[in-house]
mmCIF file of C-alpha atoms in Angstrom:
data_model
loop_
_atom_site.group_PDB
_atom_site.id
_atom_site.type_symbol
_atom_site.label_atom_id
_atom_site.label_comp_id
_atom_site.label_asym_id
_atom_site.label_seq_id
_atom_site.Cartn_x
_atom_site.Cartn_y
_atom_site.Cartn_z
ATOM 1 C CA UNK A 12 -0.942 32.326 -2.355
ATOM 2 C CA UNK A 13 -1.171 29.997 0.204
ATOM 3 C CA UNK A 14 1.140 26.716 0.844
ATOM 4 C CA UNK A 15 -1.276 24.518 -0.015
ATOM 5 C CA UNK A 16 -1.728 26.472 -3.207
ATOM 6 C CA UNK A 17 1.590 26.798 -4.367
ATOM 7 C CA UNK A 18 2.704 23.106 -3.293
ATOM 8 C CA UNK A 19 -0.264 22.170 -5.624
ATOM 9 C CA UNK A 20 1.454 24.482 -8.572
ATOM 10 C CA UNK A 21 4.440 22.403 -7.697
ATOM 11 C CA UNK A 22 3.070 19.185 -8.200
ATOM 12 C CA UNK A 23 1.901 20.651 -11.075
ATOM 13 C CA UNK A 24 5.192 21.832 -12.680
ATOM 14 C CA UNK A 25 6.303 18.382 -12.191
ATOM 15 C CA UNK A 26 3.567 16.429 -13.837
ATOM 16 C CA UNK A 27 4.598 18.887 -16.782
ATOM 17 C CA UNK A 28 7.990 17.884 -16.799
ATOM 18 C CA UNK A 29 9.322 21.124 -14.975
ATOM 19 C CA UNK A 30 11.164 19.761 -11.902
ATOM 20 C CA UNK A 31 13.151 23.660 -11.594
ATOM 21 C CA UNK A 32 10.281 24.933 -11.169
ATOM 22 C CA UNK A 33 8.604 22.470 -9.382
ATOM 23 C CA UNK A 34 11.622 23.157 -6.631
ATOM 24 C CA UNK A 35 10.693 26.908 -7.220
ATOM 25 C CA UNK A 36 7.697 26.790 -5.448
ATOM 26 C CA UNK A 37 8.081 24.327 -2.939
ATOM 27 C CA UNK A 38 10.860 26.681 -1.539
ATOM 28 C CA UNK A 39 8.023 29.214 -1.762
ATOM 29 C CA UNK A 40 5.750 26.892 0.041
ATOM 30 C CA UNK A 41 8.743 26.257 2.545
ATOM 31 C CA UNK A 42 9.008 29.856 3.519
ATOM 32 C CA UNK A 43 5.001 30.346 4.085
ATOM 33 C CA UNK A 44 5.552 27.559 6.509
ATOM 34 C CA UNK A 45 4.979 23.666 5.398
ATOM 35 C CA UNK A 46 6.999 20.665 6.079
ATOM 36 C CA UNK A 47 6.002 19.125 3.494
ATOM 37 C CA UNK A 48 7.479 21.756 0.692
ATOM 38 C CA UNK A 49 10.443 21.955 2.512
ATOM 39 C CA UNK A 50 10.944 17.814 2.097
ATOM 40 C CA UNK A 51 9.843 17.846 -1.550
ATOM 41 C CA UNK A 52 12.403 20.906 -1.976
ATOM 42 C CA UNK A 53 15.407 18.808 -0.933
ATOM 43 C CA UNK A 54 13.834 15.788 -2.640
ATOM 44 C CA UNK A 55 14.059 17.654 -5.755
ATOM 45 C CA UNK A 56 17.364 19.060 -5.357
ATOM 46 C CA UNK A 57 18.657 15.137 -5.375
ATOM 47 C CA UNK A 58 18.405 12.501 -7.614
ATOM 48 C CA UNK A 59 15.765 11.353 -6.779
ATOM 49 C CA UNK A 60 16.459 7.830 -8.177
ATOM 50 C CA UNK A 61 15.928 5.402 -5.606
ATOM 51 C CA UNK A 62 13.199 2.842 -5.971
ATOM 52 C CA UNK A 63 10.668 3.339 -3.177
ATOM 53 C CA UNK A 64 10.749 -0.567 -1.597
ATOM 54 C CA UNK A 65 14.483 -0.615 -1.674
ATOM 55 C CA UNK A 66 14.829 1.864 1.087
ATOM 56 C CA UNK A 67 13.661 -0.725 4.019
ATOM 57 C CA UNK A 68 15.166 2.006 6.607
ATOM 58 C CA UNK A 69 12.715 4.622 5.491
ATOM 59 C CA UNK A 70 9.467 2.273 4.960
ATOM 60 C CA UNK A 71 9.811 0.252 8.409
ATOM 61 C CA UNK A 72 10.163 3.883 10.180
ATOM 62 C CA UNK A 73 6.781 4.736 7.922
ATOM 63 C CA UNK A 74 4.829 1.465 8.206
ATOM 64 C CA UNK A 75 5.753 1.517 12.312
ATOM 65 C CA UNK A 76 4.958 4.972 13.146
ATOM 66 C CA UNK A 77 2.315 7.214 12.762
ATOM 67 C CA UNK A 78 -1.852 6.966 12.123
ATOM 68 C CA UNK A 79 0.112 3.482 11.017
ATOM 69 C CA UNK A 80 0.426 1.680 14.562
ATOM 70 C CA UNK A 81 -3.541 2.562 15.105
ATOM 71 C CA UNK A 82 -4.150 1.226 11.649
ATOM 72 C CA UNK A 83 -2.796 -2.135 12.173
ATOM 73 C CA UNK A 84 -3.348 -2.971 15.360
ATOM 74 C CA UNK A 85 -7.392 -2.771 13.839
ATOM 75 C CA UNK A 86 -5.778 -4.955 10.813
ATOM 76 C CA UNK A 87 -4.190 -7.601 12.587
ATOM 77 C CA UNK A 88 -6.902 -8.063 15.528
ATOM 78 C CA UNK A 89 -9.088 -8.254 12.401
ATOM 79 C CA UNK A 90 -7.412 -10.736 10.732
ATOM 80 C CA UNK A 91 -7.144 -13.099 13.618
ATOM 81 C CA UNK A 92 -10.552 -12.989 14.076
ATOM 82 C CA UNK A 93 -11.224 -14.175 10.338
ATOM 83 C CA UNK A 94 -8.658 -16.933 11.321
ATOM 84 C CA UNK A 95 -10.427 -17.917 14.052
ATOM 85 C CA UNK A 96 -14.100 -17.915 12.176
ATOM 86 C CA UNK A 97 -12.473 -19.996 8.896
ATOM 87 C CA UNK A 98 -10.322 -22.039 11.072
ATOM 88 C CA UNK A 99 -8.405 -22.337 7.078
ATOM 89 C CA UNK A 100 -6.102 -24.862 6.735
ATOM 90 C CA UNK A 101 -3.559 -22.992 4.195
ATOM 91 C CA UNK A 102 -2.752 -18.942 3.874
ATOM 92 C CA UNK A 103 -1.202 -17.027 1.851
ATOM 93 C CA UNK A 104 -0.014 -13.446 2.425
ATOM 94 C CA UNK A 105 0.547 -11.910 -0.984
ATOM 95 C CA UNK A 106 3.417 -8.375 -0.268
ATOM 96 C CA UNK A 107 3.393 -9.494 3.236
ATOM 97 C CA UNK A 108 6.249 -7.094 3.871
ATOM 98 C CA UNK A 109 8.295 -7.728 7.449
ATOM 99 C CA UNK A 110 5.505 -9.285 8.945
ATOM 100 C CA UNK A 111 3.793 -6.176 10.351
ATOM 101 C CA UNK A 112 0.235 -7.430 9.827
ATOM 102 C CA UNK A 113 0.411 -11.249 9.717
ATOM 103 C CA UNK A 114 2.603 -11.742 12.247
ATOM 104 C CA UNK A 115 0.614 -10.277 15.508
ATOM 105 C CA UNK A 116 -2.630 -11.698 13.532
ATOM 106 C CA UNK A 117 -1.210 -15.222 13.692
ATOM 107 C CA UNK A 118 -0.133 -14.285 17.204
ATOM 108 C CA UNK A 119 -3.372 -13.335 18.364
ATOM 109 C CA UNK A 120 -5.417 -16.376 17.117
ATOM 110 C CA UNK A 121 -6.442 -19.200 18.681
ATOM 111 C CA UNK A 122 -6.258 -21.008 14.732
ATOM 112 C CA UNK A 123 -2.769 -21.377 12.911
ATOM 113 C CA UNK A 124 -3.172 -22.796 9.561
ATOM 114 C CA UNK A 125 -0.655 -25.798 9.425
ATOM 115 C CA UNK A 126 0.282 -24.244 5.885
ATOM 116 C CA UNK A 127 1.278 -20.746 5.514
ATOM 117 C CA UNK A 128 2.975 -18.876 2.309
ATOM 118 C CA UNK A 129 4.227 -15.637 2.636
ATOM 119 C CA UNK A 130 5.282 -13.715 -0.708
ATOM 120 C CA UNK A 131 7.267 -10.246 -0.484
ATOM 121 C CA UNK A 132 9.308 -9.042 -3.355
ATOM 122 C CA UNK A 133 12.156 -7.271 -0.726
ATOM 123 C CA UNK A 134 14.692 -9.489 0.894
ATOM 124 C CA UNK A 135 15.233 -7.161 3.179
ATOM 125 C CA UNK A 136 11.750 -7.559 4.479
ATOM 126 C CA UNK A 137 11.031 -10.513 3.983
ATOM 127 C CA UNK A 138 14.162 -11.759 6.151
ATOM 128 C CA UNK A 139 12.538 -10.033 8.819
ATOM 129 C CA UNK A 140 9.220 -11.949 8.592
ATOM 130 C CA UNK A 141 10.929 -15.476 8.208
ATOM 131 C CA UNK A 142 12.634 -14.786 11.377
ATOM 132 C CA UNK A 143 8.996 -14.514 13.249
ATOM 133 C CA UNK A 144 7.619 -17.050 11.528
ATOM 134 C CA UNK A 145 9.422 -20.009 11.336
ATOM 135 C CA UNK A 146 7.561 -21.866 9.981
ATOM 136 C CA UNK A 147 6.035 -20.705 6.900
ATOM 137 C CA UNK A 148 7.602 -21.118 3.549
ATOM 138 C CA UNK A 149 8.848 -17.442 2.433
ATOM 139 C CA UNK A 150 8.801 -16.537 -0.997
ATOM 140 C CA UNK A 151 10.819 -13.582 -2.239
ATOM 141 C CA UNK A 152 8.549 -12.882 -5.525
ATOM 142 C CA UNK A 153 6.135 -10.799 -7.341
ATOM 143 C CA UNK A 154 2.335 -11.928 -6.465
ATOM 144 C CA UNK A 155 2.090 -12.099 -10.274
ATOM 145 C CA UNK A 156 5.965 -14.242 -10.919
ATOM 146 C CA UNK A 157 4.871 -16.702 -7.431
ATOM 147 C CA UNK A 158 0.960 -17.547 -8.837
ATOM 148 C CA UNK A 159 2.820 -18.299 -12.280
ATOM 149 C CA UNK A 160 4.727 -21.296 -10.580
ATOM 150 C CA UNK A 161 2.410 -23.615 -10.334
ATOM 151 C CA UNK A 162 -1.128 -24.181 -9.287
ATOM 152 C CA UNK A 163 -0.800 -24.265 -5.368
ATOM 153 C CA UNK A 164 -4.322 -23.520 -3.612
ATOM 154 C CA UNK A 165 -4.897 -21.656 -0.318
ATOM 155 C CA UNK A 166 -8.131 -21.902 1.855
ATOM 156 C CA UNK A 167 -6.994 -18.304 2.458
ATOM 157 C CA UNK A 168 -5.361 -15.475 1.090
ATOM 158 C CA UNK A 169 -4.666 -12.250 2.363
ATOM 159 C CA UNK A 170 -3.432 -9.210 0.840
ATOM 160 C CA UNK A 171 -2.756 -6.070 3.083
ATOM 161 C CA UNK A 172 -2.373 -2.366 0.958
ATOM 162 C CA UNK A 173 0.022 -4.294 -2.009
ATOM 163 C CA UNK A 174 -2.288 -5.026 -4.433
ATOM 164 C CA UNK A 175 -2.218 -1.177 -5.327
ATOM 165 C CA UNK A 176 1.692 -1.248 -6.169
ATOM 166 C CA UNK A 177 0.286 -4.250 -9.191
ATOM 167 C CA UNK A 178 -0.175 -2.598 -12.195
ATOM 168 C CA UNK A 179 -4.017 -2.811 -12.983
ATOM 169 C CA UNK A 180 -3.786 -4.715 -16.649
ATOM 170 C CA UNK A 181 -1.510 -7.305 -13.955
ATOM 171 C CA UNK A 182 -3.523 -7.279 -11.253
ATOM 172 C CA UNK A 183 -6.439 -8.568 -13.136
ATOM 173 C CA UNK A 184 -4.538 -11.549 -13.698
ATOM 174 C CA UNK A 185 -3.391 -11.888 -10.638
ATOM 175 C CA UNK A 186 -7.056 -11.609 -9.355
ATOM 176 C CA UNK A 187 -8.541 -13.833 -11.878
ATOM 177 C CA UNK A 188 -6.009 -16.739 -10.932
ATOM 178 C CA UNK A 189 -6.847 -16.179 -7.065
ATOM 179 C CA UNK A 190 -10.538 -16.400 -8.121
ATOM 180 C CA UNK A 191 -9.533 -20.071 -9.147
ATOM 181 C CA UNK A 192 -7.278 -20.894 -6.273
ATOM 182 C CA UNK A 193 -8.834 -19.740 -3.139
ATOM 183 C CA UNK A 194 -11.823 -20.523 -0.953
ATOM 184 C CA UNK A 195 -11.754 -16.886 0.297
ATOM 185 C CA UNK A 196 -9.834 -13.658 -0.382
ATOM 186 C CA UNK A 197 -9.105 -10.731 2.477
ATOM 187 C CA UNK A 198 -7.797 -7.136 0.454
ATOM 188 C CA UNK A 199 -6.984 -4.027 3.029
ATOM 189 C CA UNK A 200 -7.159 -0.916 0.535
ATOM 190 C CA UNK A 201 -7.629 2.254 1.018
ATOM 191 C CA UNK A 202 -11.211 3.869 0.365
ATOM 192 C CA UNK A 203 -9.363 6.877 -1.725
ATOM 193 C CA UNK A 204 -11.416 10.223 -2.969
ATOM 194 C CA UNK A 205 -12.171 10.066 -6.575
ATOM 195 C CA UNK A 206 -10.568 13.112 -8.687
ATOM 196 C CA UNK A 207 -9.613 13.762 -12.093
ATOM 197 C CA UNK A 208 -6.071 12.772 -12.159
ATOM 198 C CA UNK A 209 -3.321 15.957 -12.334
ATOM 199 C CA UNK A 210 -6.923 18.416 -11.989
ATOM 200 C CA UNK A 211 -6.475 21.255 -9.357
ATOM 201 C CA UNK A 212 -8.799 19.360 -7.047
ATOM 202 C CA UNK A 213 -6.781 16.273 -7.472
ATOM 203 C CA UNK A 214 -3.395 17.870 -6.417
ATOM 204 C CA UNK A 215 -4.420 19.602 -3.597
ATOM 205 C CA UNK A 216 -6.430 17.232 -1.948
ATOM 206 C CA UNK A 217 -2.697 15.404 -2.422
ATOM 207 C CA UNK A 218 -1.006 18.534 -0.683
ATOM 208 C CA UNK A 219 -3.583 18.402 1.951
ATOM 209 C CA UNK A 220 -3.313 14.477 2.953
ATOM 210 C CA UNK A 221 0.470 14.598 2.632
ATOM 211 C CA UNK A 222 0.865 17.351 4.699
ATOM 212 C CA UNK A 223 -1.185 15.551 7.315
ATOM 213 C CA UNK A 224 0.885 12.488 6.911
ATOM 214 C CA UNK A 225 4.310 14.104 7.154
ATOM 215 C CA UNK A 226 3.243 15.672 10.492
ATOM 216 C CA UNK A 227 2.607 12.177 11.986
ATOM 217 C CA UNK A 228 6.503 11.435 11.773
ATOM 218 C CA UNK A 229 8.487 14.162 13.900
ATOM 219 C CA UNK A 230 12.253 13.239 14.002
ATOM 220 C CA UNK A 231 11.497 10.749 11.489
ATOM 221 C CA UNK A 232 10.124 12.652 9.091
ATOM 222 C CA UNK A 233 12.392 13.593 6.803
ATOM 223 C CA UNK A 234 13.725 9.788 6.736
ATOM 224 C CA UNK A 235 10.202 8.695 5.705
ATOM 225 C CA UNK A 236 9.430 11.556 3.343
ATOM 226 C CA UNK A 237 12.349 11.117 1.309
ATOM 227 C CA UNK A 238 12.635 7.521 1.358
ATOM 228 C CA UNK A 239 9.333 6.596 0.886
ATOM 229 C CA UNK A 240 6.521 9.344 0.849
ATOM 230 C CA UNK A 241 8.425 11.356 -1.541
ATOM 231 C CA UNK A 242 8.608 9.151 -4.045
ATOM 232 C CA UNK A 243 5.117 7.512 -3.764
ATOM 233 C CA UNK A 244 3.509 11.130 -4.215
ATOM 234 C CA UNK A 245 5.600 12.247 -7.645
ATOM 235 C CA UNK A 246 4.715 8.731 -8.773
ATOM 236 C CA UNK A 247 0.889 9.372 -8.536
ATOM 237 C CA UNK A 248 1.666 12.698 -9.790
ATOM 238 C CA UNK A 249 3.560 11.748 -13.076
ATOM 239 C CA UNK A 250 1.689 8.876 -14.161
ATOM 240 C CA UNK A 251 5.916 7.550 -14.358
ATOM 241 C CA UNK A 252 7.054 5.092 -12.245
ATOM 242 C CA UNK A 253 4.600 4.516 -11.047
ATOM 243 C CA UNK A 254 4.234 2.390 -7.964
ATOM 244 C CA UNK A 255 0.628 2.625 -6.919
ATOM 245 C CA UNK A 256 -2.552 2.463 -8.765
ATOM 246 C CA UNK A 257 -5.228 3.106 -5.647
ATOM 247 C CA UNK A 258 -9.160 3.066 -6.358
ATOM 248 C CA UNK A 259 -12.164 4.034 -4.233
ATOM 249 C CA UNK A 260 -13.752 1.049 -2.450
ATOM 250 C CA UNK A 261 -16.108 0.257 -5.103
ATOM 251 C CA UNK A 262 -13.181 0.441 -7.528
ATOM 252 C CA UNK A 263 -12.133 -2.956 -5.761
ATOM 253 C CA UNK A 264 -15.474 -4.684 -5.909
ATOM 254 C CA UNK A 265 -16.046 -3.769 -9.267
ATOM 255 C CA UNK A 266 -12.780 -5.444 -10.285
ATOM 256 C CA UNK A 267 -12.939 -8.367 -7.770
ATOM 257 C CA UNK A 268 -16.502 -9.528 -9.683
ATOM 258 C CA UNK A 269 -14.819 -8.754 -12.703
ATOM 259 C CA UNK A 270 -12.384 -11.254 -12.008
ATOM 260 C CA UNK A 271 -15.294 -13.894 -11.466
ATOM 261 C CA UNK A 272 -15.774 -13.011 -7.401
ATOM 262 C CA UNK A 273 -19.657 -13.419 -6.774
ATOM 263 C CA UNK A 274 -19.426 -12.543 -3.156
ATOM 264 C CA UNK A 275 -17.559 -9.566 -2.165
ATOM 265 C CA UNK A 276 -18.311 -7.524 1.068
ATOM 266 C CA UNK A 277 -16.950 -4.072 2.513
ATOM 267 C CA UNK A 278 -15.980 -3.455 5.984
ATOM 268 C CA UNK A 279 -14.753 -0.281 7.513
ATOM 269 C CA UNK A 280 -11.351 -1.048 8.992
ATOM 270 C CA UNK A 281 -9.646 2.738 10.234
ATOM 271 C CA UNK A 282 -9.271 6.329 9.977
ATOM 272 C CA UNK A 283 -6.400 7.317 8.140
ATOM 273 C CA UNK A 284 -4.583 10.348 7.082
ATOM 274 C CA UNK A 285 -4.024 9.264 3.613
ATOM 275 C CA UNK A 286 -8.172 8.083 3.431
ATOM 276 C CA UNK A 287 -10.697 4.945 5.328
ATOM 277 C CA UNK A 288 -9.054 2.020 5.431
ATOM 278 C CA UNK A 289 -11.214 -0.651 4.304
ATOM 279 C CA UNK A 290 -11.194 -4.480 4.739
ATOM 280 C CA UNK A 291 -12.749 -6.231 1.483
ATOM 281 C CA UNK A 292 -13.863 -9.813 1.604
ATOM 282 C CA UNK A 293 -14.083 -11.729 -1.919
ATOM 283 C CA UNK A 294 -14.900 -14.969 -2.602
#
């Protein structure tokens, strides 16, 4: 068998429950040659236990390295550009994390909305971000715990590859009270492949992109594999702890105009390892 295949029998034995055996065959994977099963090996042999965002060591070396730094230098030089067009006069950055997007956006633009909200649910990051920009108002929050505050409004909101860690029962609300409370909303997602969920296809196509992904990272990549990677991949595997729920690009539009969104557009944004990444306009 190849790597790819047994590393997909892995990920099988552990959407079954079977994390022995799971290990099993990611050492066999190891020895036919891929990084990746030698990672999920020693991720398996631990705990295993740490929540994915509280690692801020492992996701800044992720979110700053790799097909990542080509991906959002395209995000932010696309963002200022909408800045610049709208010329808004409020913004709001729902998971903004440490800044990596908005900040070099806001740098880049000729237009700086005199208001500006920024909402991450890490303090770690978010310290980060409030040190760059001064003078927003930083709120360390859940999108859906900050829009159940009160009934601020923003000219423009911004979310860039968080709404996917919002359950999807919560992220309806959360979209159906931006509907209300914007003038126009900005969503980078990525344009993921459509499988079965836990179906041969499904997990290898997993294997595949991971692999990919892991390669980007060099001496980092065991940092960002088991601090962050890791853990995202056995949580789309499992259907447990879950911490993102990712749709194809028409996923997003469907549930934008569910949410009462009567103009929503599409716009390539990057090649990625994981899949497209996409910049969606709603409003």
């Amino acid at each position: 068998m190849t790597s790819i295949e047994l590393l997909a029998d892995a990920l099988a034995a552990y959407r079954a429950g079977d994390r022995d055996q799971a290990a099993d065959l990611a050492a066999q994977a190891g020895r036919a040659g891929s990084t990746l099963a030698d990672e999920l090996r020693a991720y398996l042999g631990g705990d295993g236990s740490a929540p994915v965002y509280d690692q801020p060591g492992a996701f800044t070396a992720f979110i700053r390295g790799g097909g990542n730094i080509g991906l959002y230098r395209a995000l932010s030089a696309a963002l200022a550009e909408r800045y610049d067009a709208e010329k808004p006069e409020s913004l709001l950055d729902l998971g903004c994390g440490d800044g990596l997007a908005v900040v070099p956006a806001l740098e880049q633009a000729s237009h700086t909305p005199p208001r500006i909200d920024l909402v991450e649910p890490s303090a770690a990051l978010l310290e980060g971000v409030h040190e760059r920009v001064p003078s927003a108002q930083c709120w360390q929050s859940t999108a859906q715990d900050f829009l159940a505050r009160d009934d601020l409004g923003w000219e423009f909101v911004q979310s860039t590859f968080a709404l996917q860690s919002i359950e999807p029962e919560q992220r309806a609300e959360v979209l159906r009270t931006l509907q209300l409370r914007t003038g126009k909303l900005v969503i980078a997602e990525f344009d993921v492949p459509e499988f079965e969920e836990g179906s041969t296809a499904h997990l290898r196509s997993l294997v595949e992109r991971y692999e990919r992904g892991v390669a980007e990272y060099g001496e980092d990549a065991s940092l960002v594999a088991q601090g962050f990677l890791l853990p995202v991949l056995l949580g789309i595997v499992s259907g447990q702890e879950r911490t993102n729920w990712e749709h194809p690009a028409e996923g997003w539009v469907d549930q934008l105009r569910t949410a009462g969104f009567t103009d929503v557009d599409v716009a390539p944004l990057a090649d990625y390892w994981w899949s497209p990444a996409v910049l969606i306009t709603a409003c």
